[in-house]
XYZ file of C-alpha atoms in Angstrom:
652
model
C -0.362 -0.038 0.033
C 1.201 3.403 -0.708
C 2.478 5.951 1.848
C 3.024 9.058 -0.109
C 0.751 10.387 -2.628
C 2.216 9.652 -6.505
C 3.637 12.931 -7.251
C 6.011 12.770 -4.497
C 7.318 9.293 -5.526
C 9.373 10.713 -7.860
C 10.309 13.538 -5.273
C 11.964 12.089 -2.690
C 14.577 9.924 -4.923
C 16.420 8.015 -1.784
C 13.482 7.138 -0.164
C 11.386 5.530 -3.334
C 14.018 3.253 -4.526
C 15.076 5.453 -7.450
C 17.345 3.138 -8.974
C 19.274 5.949 -11.307
C 20.893 7.519 -8.058
C 24.561 7.179 -7.251
C 25.013 5.567 -3.382
C 27.917 7.594 -3.107
C 25.548 10.799 -3.945
C 23.037 9.877 -1.231
C 25.473 9.032 1.546
C 27.374 12.380 1.242
C 23.899 13.873 1.319
C 22.090 11.941 4.333
C 25.639 13.111 6.522
C 24.826 16.700 5.426
C 21.574 16.398 6.440
C 21.903 14.694 9.601
C 24.352 16.934 11.082
C 23.494 18.420 14.539
C 24.386 21.868 13.116
C 21.576 21.778 10.538
C 20.277 25.100 11.161
C 23.434 27.100 11.052
C 24.836 25.080 8.221
C 21.929 26.135 6.263
C 21.893 29.701 7.462
C 22.675 31.399 3.976
C 19.618 29.051 2.822
C 17.463 30.011 5.170
C 18.441 33.320 4.718
C 18.056 33.334 1.066
C 14.805 32.701 0.801
C 13.579 35.060 3.000
C 15.144 37.598 1.000
C 14.275 36.135 -2.159
C 9.936 35.819 -0.777
C 10.243 39.466 0.685
C 12.244 41.425 -1.877
C 10.941 39.486 -5.267
C 12.285 41.882 -7.695
C 16.116 41.523 -6.811
C 18.510 39.784 -8.966
C 20.107 37.088 -7.939
C 23.342 38.612 -7.497
C 21.495 41.585 -4.989
C 20.231 38.776 -3.253
C 23.620 37.421 -2.787
C 24.677 40.317 -1.339
C 21.883 40.996 1.166
C 22.646 37.164 2.540
C 26.186 37.580 3.142
C 25.426 41.081 5.136
C 22.488 39.173 7.095
C 24.594 36.106 7.696
C 27.936 38.606 8.295
C 25.306 40.140 11.323
C 23.968 36.798 13.029
C 28.119 35.889 13.530
C 28.665 39.465 15.058
C 25.839 38.509 17.375
C 27.308 35.105 18.046
C 30.326 36.909 19.490
C 28.787 39.797 21.062
C 26.288 37.316 23.260
C 28.657 34.178 23.319
C 26.920 33.976 27.041
C 23.188 32.961 24.740
C 22.591 30.043 22.519
C 23.389 30.627 18.977
C 19.985 29.793 18.064
C 19.007 33.144 19.300
C 20.597 35.481 16.670
C 19.128 33.246 14.293
C 15.818 33.946 15.456
C 16.116 37.517 15.467
C 17.435 37.101 11.799
C 13.820 38.557 10.647
C 13.592 41.659 12.807
C 17.615 42.391 11.572
C 16.501 41.439 7.888
C 13.667 43.944 8.087
C 15.823 46.825 9.913
C 18.840 46.468 7.158
C 16.030 46.899 4.199
C 14.810 50.169 6.004
C 18.222 51.429 6.785
C 19.412 51.305 3.339
C 17.144 53.396 2.018
C 17.708 52.790 -1.853
C 16.884 49.182 -1.259
C 13.618 50.225 0.161
C 12.483 52.550 -2.386
C 13.566 50.256 -5.104
C 10.815 47.843 -4.046
C 8.208 50.683 -2.976
C 8.637 49.957 0.941
C 9.292 53.244 1.903
C 5.760 53.763 3.499
C 6.010 50.040 5.719
C 9.872 51.160 6.978
C 7.943 54.307 8.672
C 5.806 52.187 10.930
C 6.756 49.991 14.120
C 8.178 45.937 14.256
C 4.781 44.328 14.438
C 2.595 46.764 11.535
C 6.319 47.022 9.633
C 5.969 43.354 9.198
C 2.020 42.951 8.175
C 3.231 45.960 5.887
C 5.740 43.930 3.962
C 3.715 40.919 3.807
C 1.232 43.425 1.631
C 3.929 43.278 -1.292
C 4.099 39.907 -1.520
C 3.302 38.581 -5.061
C 2.628 34.788 -5.992
C 3.492 33.192 -9.313
C -0.076 33.645 -10.637
C 2.105 35.707 -13.315
C 4.811 33.459 -14.173
C 4.455 30.514 -16.572
C 2.858 27.064 -15.962
C 4.844 25.715 -19.041
C 7.878 23.625 -17.475
C 11.078 24.512 -19.016
C 13.482 22.026 -19.306
C 16.974 23.944 -18.418
C 19.947 23.458 -20.562
C 21.397 20.317 -20.106
C 25.136 21.020 -21.350
C 25.228 24.540 -19.275
C 23.774 23.264 -15.812
C 25.535 20.632 -15.641
C 28.589 22.666 -16.244
C 27.590 24.729 -13.748
C 27.107 21.703 -11.183
C 30.348 20.349 -12.212
C 32.210 23.675 -11.952
C 30.196 24.740 -8.984
C 27.687 22.230 -6.990
C 26.345 25.118 -4.672
C 25.338 27.642 -7.054
C 22.586 25.240 -9.082
C 21.392 24.933 -5.234
C 21.246 28.198 -4.624
C 19.757 29.473 -7.696
C 16.905 27.095 -7.512
C 16.124 28.051 -3.842
C 16.152 31.372 -4.722
C 14.254 31.518 -8.398
C 11.544 29.445 -6.317
C 11.111 31.538 -3.285
C 10.633 34.429 -5.835
C 8.085 32.999 -7.731
C 6.778 31.344 -4.741
C 6.878 33.835 -1.628
C 4.159 32.317 0.156
C 5.704 28.682 0.067
C 7.225 27.455 3.680
C 10.941 27.515 3.884
C 11.171 24.073 5.559
C 9.215 22.956 1.994
C 12.089 24.846 -0.517
C 15.245 23.716 1.934
C 13.499 19.955 0.917
C 13.027 20.650 -2.586
C 16.166 22.307 -3.436
C 18.032 18.839 -1.987
C 15.699 16.667 -4.228
C 16.515 19.145 -7.358
C 20.149 19.601 -6.262
C 20.178 15.256 -6.163
C 18.103 15.027 -9.981
C 20.285 17.408 -11.455
C 23.440 15.205 -9.920
C 21.821 12.021 -11.095
C 20.871 13.336 -14.913
C 24.316 14.723 -15.899
C 25.598 11.355 -15.001
C 23.025 9.924 -17.890
C 23.220 9.277 -21.951
C 19.873 11.342 -22.783
C 20.237 14.136 -20.024
C 17.026 16.231 -21.833
C 14.478 13.773 -21.108
C 15.773 12.450 -17.667
C 15.486 16.730 -16.402
C 11.991 15.718 -18.090
C 11.243 12.960 -15.920
C 12.829 13.873 -12.215
C 12.131 17.679 -12.383
C 8.405 18.385 -14.070
C 7.590 16.232 -10.769
C 9.255 18.351 -8.626
C 7.905 21.496 -10.116
C 4.086 20.428 -9.547
C 4.528 19.473 -6.275
C 5.740 23.038 -5.658
C 3.312 24.050 -7.471
C 0.724 22.786 -5.879
C 1.897 23.027 -1.943
C 2.682 26.422 -2.667
C -1.365 27.029 -3.475
C -2.235 24.887 -0.524
C 0.389 27.134 1.925
C -0.983 30.407 0.508
C -4.843 29.026 1.054
C -3.863 27.939 4.495
C -2.442 31.641 5.224
C -5.539 33.745 3.642
C -7.615 31.148 6.478
C -5.733 32.898 9.272
C -5.996 36.195 7.953
C -9.299 36.400 7.024
C -11.234 34.920 9.626
C -10.633 34.271 13.204
C -8.312 31.307 14.760
C -11.288 29.150 15.704
C -11.726 28.395 11.876
C -8.117 28.157 11.402
C -7.840 25.685 14.409
C -11.100 23.591 13.169
C -9.434 23.533 9.751
C -6.342 21.929 11.100
C -8.812 19.617 13.631
C -10.430 17.860 10.682
C -6.973 17.497 8.273
C -5.333 15.920 11.493
C -8.159 13.616 12.530
C -8.781 12.479 8.614
C -4.993 11.730 8.641
C -4.928 10.184 12.702
C -8.246 8.920 13.480
C -7.282 6.809 15.859
C -5.637 9.561 18.203
C -7.604 10.477 21.114
C -9.257 14.003 20.945
C -7.025 15.569 23.820
C -3.450 14.825 21.429
C -5.690 16.179 18.097
C -6.418 19.055 19.963
C -3.198 19.619 21.274
C -1.574 19.266 17.672
C -3.973 21.383 16.394
C -3.287 24.314 18.168
C 0.445 23.589 17.611
C -0.241 23.872 13.765
C -2.396 26.479 13.374
C 0.559 28.937 15.450
C 2.890 26.943 13.116
C 1.045 28.005 9.904
C 1.104 31.844 11.389
C 4.928 31.842 11.909
C 5.764 30.043 8.517
C 3.057 33.290 6.933
C 4.482 35.404 8.258
C 7.862 35.049 6.439
C 10.134 33.873 9.545
C 11.988 31.158 7.769
C 14.132 30.563 10.843
C 11.048 29.786 12.932
C 9.223 28.172 10.354
C 12.200 25.605 10.021
C 12.722 24.997 13.867
C 8.820 24.989 14.477
C 8.791 22.700 11.849
C 11.663 20.406 13.008
C 10.117 20.578 16.943
C 6.696 19.445 15.227
C 7.760 16.574 13.820
C 10.019 15.078 17.000
C 6.770 15.075 18.976
C 4.792 13.301 16.329
C 7.258 10.990 15.684
C 7.945 10.362 19.398
C 4.111 9.581 19.412
C 3.881 7.135 16.593
C 2.080 4.679 18.595
C -0.568 6.870 19.687
C -0.980 8.817 16.427
C -0.961 6.985 12.976
C 0.541 3.577 11.869
C 1.467 5.178 8.667
C 3.811 8.011 9.869
C 6.319 5.335 10.682
C 8.633 5.056 7.079
C 8.177 8.905 7.358
C 9.891 9.307 10.974
C 13.075 7.132 9.637
C 13.396 9.828 7.261
C 16.602 12.604 7.850
C 15.237 16.069 9.448
C 14.265 17.922 6.022
C 12.549 14.935 4.714
C 10.248 14.535 7.610
C 7.757 17.149 7.423
C 6.978 16.609 3.586
C 6.652 12.984 4.272
C 3.817 12.924 6.993
C 2.410 15.491 4.983
C 1.879 13.507 2.343
C 1.668 10.129 4.286
C -1.671 8.339 3.843
C -4.892 8.565 5.942
C -4.507 6.070 8.905
C -6.843 3.256 8.256
C -10.467 4.253 10.405
C -10.926 2.685 13.687
C -14.162 0.297 14.439
C -16.325 3.476 15.909
C -19.015 2.991 17.812
C -22.304 5.517 16.948
C -22.969 6.122 21.083
C -20.171 9.264 20.958
C -21.615 10.900 17.796
C -25.113 10.425 18.749
C -24.906 12.079 21.973
C -24.530 15.629 20.679
C -28.133 15.173 19.024
C -29.696 12.850 21.779
C -28.361 13.721 25.055
C -30.645 15.738 26.815
C -27.660 17.277 29.093
C -26.168 19.158 25.159
C -26.844 22.696 26.010
C -25.685 22.404 29.507
C -21.959 21.236 28.032
C -22.341 23.975 25.136
C -23.344 27.035 27.309
C -20.334 25.484 29.734
C -17.435 25.287 27.129
C -18.820 26.013 24.202
C -15.472 25.972 22.429
C -14.557 22.648 23.582
C -17.934 20.743 22.612
C -18.341 22.109 19.511
C -14.050 20.764 19.157
C -15.317 17.337 20.205
C -18.188 17.258 17.959
C -16.325 17.948 14.735
C -13.353 15.250 15.963
C -15.961 12.966 16.457
C -17.770 13.708 13.271
C -14.624 13.774 10.745
C -12.762 10.667 12.071
C -16.370 8.855 11.378
C -16.546 10.711 7.569
C -12.891 10.635 6.639
C -14.341 10.426 2.725
C -15.837 14.164 3.066
C -13.746 16.930 1.964
C -12.764 19.742 4.166
C -15.799 22.047 3.444
C -18.100 19.522 3.760
C -17.362 18.688 7.280
C -17.160 22.557 8.320
C -20.906 23.081 6.620
C -21.899 20.577 8.782
C -19.940 21.754 12.290
C -21.397 25.544 11.424
C -25.018 24.087 10.905
C -24.483 22.082 14.478
C -23.017 25.289 16.041
C -26.485 27.750 14.554
C -28.793 25.050 15.405
C -27.829 24.557 18.876
C -27.363 28.346 18.958
C -31.334 28.390 18.414
C -32.292 25.281 19.829
C -30.761 26.109 23.175
C -33.524 29.207 23.573
C -36.599 27.220 23.744
C -38.098 25.460 26.482
C -37.449 21.995 25.020
C -34.359 22.200 23.463
C -33.573 18.342 22.929
C -37.026 18.200 20.727
C -35.041 21.074 18.539
C -31.567 19.427 17.790
C -32.290 16.021 17.424
C -33.159 16.504 14.108
C -29.458 17.145 13.626
C -28.564 13.787 12.081
C -30.900 14.463 9.696
C -29.712 17.987 9.341
C -26.289 16.890 8.816
C -27.313 14.295 6.294
C -28.989 16.874 4.356
C -25.847 19.435 3.773
C -23.740 16.093 2.211
C -26.607 15.509 0.223
C -27.057 19.385 -1.067
C -23.330 18.710 -1.793
C -23.026 15.988 -2.857
C -25.973 16.812 -5.461
C -24.213 20.182 -6.642
C -20.777 18.246 -7.566
C -22.503 15.578 -9.169
C -24.852 17.911 -11.517
C -21.529 19.625 -12.171
C -19.785 16.480 -13.359
C -23.095 14.923 -15.357
C -22.908 18.554 -17.414
C -19.088 18.088 -17.848
C -19.672 14.625 -19.209
C -22.378 15.884 -21.320
C -20.926 19.006 -23.053
C -17.439 17.603 -22.930
C -14.209 20.015 -21.717
C -13.888 22.641 -24.239
C -17.810 23.193 -24.161
C -17.766 23.157 -20.329
C -14.847 25.245 -19.942
C -17.308 27.607 -22.118
C -20.460 27.426 -20.315
C -17.977 28.257 -17.012
C -16.706 31.415 -19.084
C -20.775 32.476 -19.651
C -21.574 31.497 -15.962
C -18.728 33.620 -14.217
C -18.326 36.265 -16.632
C -22.117 36.879 -15.369
C -21.784 36.673 -12.116
C -17.763 38.254 -11.845
C -17.743 40.714 -15.147
C -15.665 43.223 -13.566
C -12.797 40.707 -14.048
C -11.309 41.637 -17.229
C -11.691 38.686 -20.085
C -8.309 37.036 -20.007
C -8.914 36.417 -15.759
C -11.627 35.310 -16.886
C -10.154 32.831 -19.041
C -7.648 31.532 -16.578
C -9.878 31.683 -13.380
C -12.762 29.174 -15.111
C -9.907 27.125 -17.051
C -8.687 26.055 -13.289
C -12.091 25.332 -12.682
C -12.773 23.150 -15.844
C -9.164 21.518 -15.586
C -10.568 20.177 -11.691
C -13.934 19.283 -13.444
C -11.448 17.011 -15.981
C -9.422 15.297 -12.947
C -12.026 15.156 -11.060
C -15.156 13.727 -12.626
C -14.322 10.453 -14.287
C -13.148 9.139 -10.118
C -15.537 7.130 -8.529
C -18.098 8.865 -6.245
C -17.167 9.423 -3.142
C -13.654 10.539 -4.291
C -15.532 12.550 -7.298
C -17.148 14.608 -4.301
C -14.053 15.069 -2.508
C -11.443 15.579 -5.509
C -14.176 18.721 -6.528
C -14.731 20.248 -3.111
C -10.867 20.253 -2.611
C -10.210 21.615 -5.678
C -12.843 24.236 -5.690
C -11.641 25.775 -2.257
C -7.942 26.400 -3.504
C -9.605 28.353 -6.870
C -12.001 29.761 -4.912
C -9.184 30.831 -2.344
C -7.308 32.608 -5.589
C -10.670 34.411 -6.378
C -10.676 35.909 -3.165
C -7.104 36.546 -2.890
C -7.733 38.804 -6.345
C -10.769 40.409 -4.772
C -8.792 41.429 -1.832
C -6.200 43.189 -3.802
C -8.983 44.647 -5.989
C -12.566 44.388 -5.148
C -14.475 42.822 -7.850
C -18.384 43.480 -6.603
C -19.900 42.930 -3.560
C -21.166 39.244 -3.999
C -18.118 38.362 -4.970
C -16.636 39.949 -1.043
C -20.138 38.645 0.959
C -19.235 34.986 -0.726
C -15.469 35.686 0.035
C -16.094 36.838 3.442
C -19.525 35.347 5.215
C -18.088 32.145 6.115
C -15.514 29.241 4.764
C -17.365 26.420 5.111
C -20.013 27.696 2.869
C -18.159 29.690 0.297
C -18.691 27.226 -2.784
C -22.106 27.227 -2.350
C -22.380 30.826 -1.927
C -20.329 30.944 -5.052
C -22.791 28.438 -6.916
C -26.077 30.680 -6.073
C -24.200 33.929 -6.592
C -26.497 36.058 -9.388
C -26.034 37.778 -12.622
C -24.401 41.346 -11.072
C -26.899 43.345 -12.166
C -24.971 46.497 -10.647
C -22.415 46.161 -13.670
C -22.592 48.642 -16.359
C -19.953 47.504 -19.429
C -18.243 50.304 -20.965
C -19.878 50.480 -24.496
C -17.465 48.143 -26.799
C -18.073 47.983 -30.671
C -17.104 44.428 -32.469
C -14.051 45.269 -34.166
C -12.731 46.325 -30.623
C -13.343 42.437 -29.042
C -12.754 40.498 -32.541
C -9.228 39.237 -32.977
C -8.772 38.913 -36.493
C -5.173 38.906 -37.256
C -2.874 36.676 -39.258
C -1.097 35.462 -35.920
C -4.125 33.440 -35.458
C -2.855 31.106 -38.185
C 0.070 30.836 -36.545
C -1.291 30.573 -32.916
C -1.245 27.100 -31.028
C -4.506 25.464 -30.246
C -4.658 27.008 -26.760
C -3.768 30.249 -27.695
C -6.213 29.772 -30.450
C -9.112 28.556 -27.287
C -8.062 31.603 -25.320
C -8.796 34.003 -28.222
C -11.971 32.310 -28.450
C -12.582 32.276 -24.854
C -12.142 36.108 -24.508
C -14.312 36.895 -27.210
C -17.372 35.005 -25.725
C -16.389 36.784 -22.063
C -16.761 40.110 -23.881
C -19.733 39.454 -25.415
C -21.152 38.195 -22.099
C -20.618 41.394 -20.831
C -21.916 43.110 -23.380
C -25.092 40.824 -23.476
C -25.193 38.964 -20.399
C -29.421 38.055 -21.158
C -28.480 37.074 -24.359
C -29.298 33.274 -25.101
C -26.057 30.815 -24.732
C -27.579 29.705 -28.469
C -26.540 33.225 -29.687
C -23.174 32.912 -28.237
C -22.375 29.717 -29.528
C -23.350 30.953 -32.811
C -21.246 33.821 -32.992
C -18.358 31.452 -31.110
C -18.963 29.122 -34.112
C -18.592 31.562 -36.570
C -15.642 32.933 -35.501
C -13.891 29.828 -35.465
C -15.310 28.628 -39.024
C -13.631 31.857 -40.092
C -10.578 31.403 -38.360
C -9.961 28.001 -40.110
C -11.180 29.261 -43.599
C -8.979 32.364 -43.909
C -6.061 30.280 -42.653
C -6.466 27.922 -45.574
C -6.870 30.782 -47.797
C -3.723 31.904 -50.327
C -4.105 35.824 -48.457
C -4.990 35.254 -45.426
C -5.317 38.926 -44.318
C -7.987 39.939 -47.370
C -9.974 37.071 -45.874
C -9.687 38.374 -42.867
C -10.300 41.854 -43.961
C -13.466 40.710 -46.258
C -14.745 37.325 -44.268
C -14.431 39.829 -40.627
C -16.553 42.820 -41.912
C -19.391 39.998 -42.114
C -18.694 38.682 -38.589
C -18.722 41.940 -37.194
C -21.636 42.964 -38.491
C -23.880 40.209 -37.390
C -21.648 40.754 -33.784
C -23.419 44.398 -33.941
C -26.434 43.457 -34.588
C -26.970 41.290 -31.249
C -25.634 43.824 -29.350
C -27.716 45.677 -30.575
C -30.949 43.139 -29.798
C -33.376 44.117 -27.046
C -31.822 41.807 -23.818
C -33.700 38.735 -23.241
C -34.450 36.569 -20.060
C -36.176 33.905 -21.105
C -34.802 30.110 -20.438
C -34.215 28.273 -17.457
C -31.886 29.366 -14.932
C -28.820 28.065 -13.484
C -28.121 29.728 -9.744
C -30.121 32.290 -11.373
C -28.283 32.815 -14.405
C -30.334 32.351 -18.085
C -29.652 28.728 -19.786
C -31.763 27.770 -22.411
C -33.037 24.002 -22.802
C -31.662 23.673 -25.653
C -28.134 23.348 -24.778
C -28.234 22.537 -21.029
C -30.695 20.795 -18.649
C -30.486 20.990 -14.633
C -33.022 19.769 -11.822
C -34.411 22.669 -9.455
C -33.879 20.217 -6.462
C -29.965 19.815 -6.999
C -29.482 23.682 -6.682
C -31.962 24.908 -3.822
C -31.697 24.059 -0.089
C -34.306 22.569 1.815
C -36.243 26.071 3.590
C -35.966 24.206 7.116
C -32.490 23.899 6.240
C -31.637 27.490 5.796
C -33.644 28.721 8.870
C -30.568 27.440 10.853
C -27.720 28.814 8.593
C -29.047 32.159 9.305
C -26.718 33.928 11.537
C -27.861 34.064 15.413
C-alpha cells in the first residue's frame, strides 16, 4: 500500500527506490542533513529564502549580497552574545532583515517599501507581507534547463545550482514554507547530479524535474490558502481546519492529542505565513520530533517518514496516507443530538464541546472533504444556538442527524450536477459554459482573468469527474476551495463586486455554495465596446497554438457576455462557432489578410446586430443565470437548499 501521493514518489529519490541515484551522492547528502548543526549550516539558504520571498524584484546577485550581509550580522551577534545560545541570534534574523532593508533607503525605494519603514516592527511586518505577489503571472509551462549549461555549472560549482533553485523558487512562490523549499532544493540538486551522468540528459530532466515543479506549485497554493484562512477568518476557523485535517489523517488518535496538535500546527502556520523562515524551520522540526515520538498513539502510517532525515520528515508526513479508520461505535456521535444535557455542555464550554463534535464527526467521515465537514459543523453550531433558547431544546436539536445528511447530500448533488454537465458537454464546451456563468457573476474581471480562472475550474472537472462517487465529491470540493481561494485573494487585492465580497468573507465553509448561487451582477454596466474591438482577426491567429486560439475565442465569448448578459447561450455559441469557422477558412486561404478583412466584416456586422438587440431573459435559470433548455438542463432540487435547513444557516 502506498504511503506517499504519486507526485512525491518521484521527488524523494532516496526513499522511493529510485534506481538511477548514485549511492555515494546519497551518503554524502545524508551526512550533511543529519548534522546536529543543520540550522547553522543552512543559514545562508534560510536567509536566501527569506530575502527572495520578500524582495521579489531583486536579481540573484543582489539577493546574494544581502544574504552575506545578514549572515555576517548573525555571526557578529554570536560573538557579542557568547553567553546565549547561537539559535537566539538566528531567531533575530527576521527583525535584523527588516531593519537592514529600511536602513538602506535605496533598497526600500526600489521595492516601494518606504511606507512600511515608517511604522513599528509588528505593523511593519504586516506591511511588508502585503507586497508579496505569488506566481500567478509566471508561466505554468515546464521549461527544461539547458543540460550542457546546468551540468557544467554543477561540475564547476555544485553550490550555485542549489542556490539558484532556492532563489528562483522563493521568488516565484513567496508563501511557500521555508522547510519545503529546503527539502525540494535537496531533491532538485540530487536530480541534477543524477541526470548529468545520464546519456539522454534532457529526457532525464523532464522525468525527474517536472514532478518536483508540479509538487512545488500545488503545495505552494495550499500554503497560500492556509495563510489566507489565518488572515481572513478568526483563530477558531483556522483551528477547526487543522483539527479536521489531523483527525482525517489520524482517526485513531484521542481527542486531547488531536486538539493539542491542532493548536501547535495553527500557530506554526501563522509563523510560516509571516515569512519568519528560521522560526518556521525550527517549528517544523520540533513538530516532527513530537509527532514521531507519538507514533504509537497517532498513526501507523508515519513510521517510514520518521525514519527519514530531518528535512524530508515534514513533507513525508504531510503526504502520508490517512490511517485506517477504527471500528467506532455510533454512541459518541449520537450523544450530540440525543443527549438531554447537550445545551448544558454547550453553554459551559462551547469551544471545547464543538471541537469534540468536529473531532467525532471527522473521524467517522474521512471520505468527506474539509469544506463539507465544516459545513456540517456550522449547521450544528447554529442549530444549538437556536435550540438551546427554547423550552424543549432536545426536540429541536434531535433533528441534527437529518440536517447533517441534508448538508452532505446537497453538496454532493451540486458536484454531481457539474460532473454530469461536464460529461454531456465535453471539456471545451464545459469550459465555455463556465466562461458564460462566471462572466455574469464577476463581469468586473478582465476577459483574460476570467479565462484563466475558469480554466482552473474546467481542469478540476477534467481531473475529478472521472473518479468514483466519493472520490469525485472530495476531489471537486478540495479543488474548488483552492480555486475560489485564489479568486478571493484577487478580490482582496482589487475588489470585484459586493456579491464576491460576501461569498469570500461570510463563511469559509459555505464559500462554494455561495458562489454556486451567486446571481448575475446587476450593478455592472459594461463600458461601450464595438465588435471590431473584441474580435481579433489577425494573421497571427494562423500561427497560434490550439490553446492560444481557444483563449482568443473564450476572451471574445466573455466580452460578448459582458455586453449582453441576458442573451441566450445559443446566440453566444453561434457567434463563437462563426468565429472559429472564419479563422479556419481564412488560415487556409491564399491571402489570409484579405480573407480576414472581407469575411471579418460580415462577422462584425452579425456581432453588432447581436449587441443592438434588446435583452431577453427567457429560458431556464441555474444559480439565477439564464440557460437555454436547448443546450443545458438542470434539476431544481439539486440547486435549492431545503427551506428548513436554511432557517438554521442564518446567523444568530
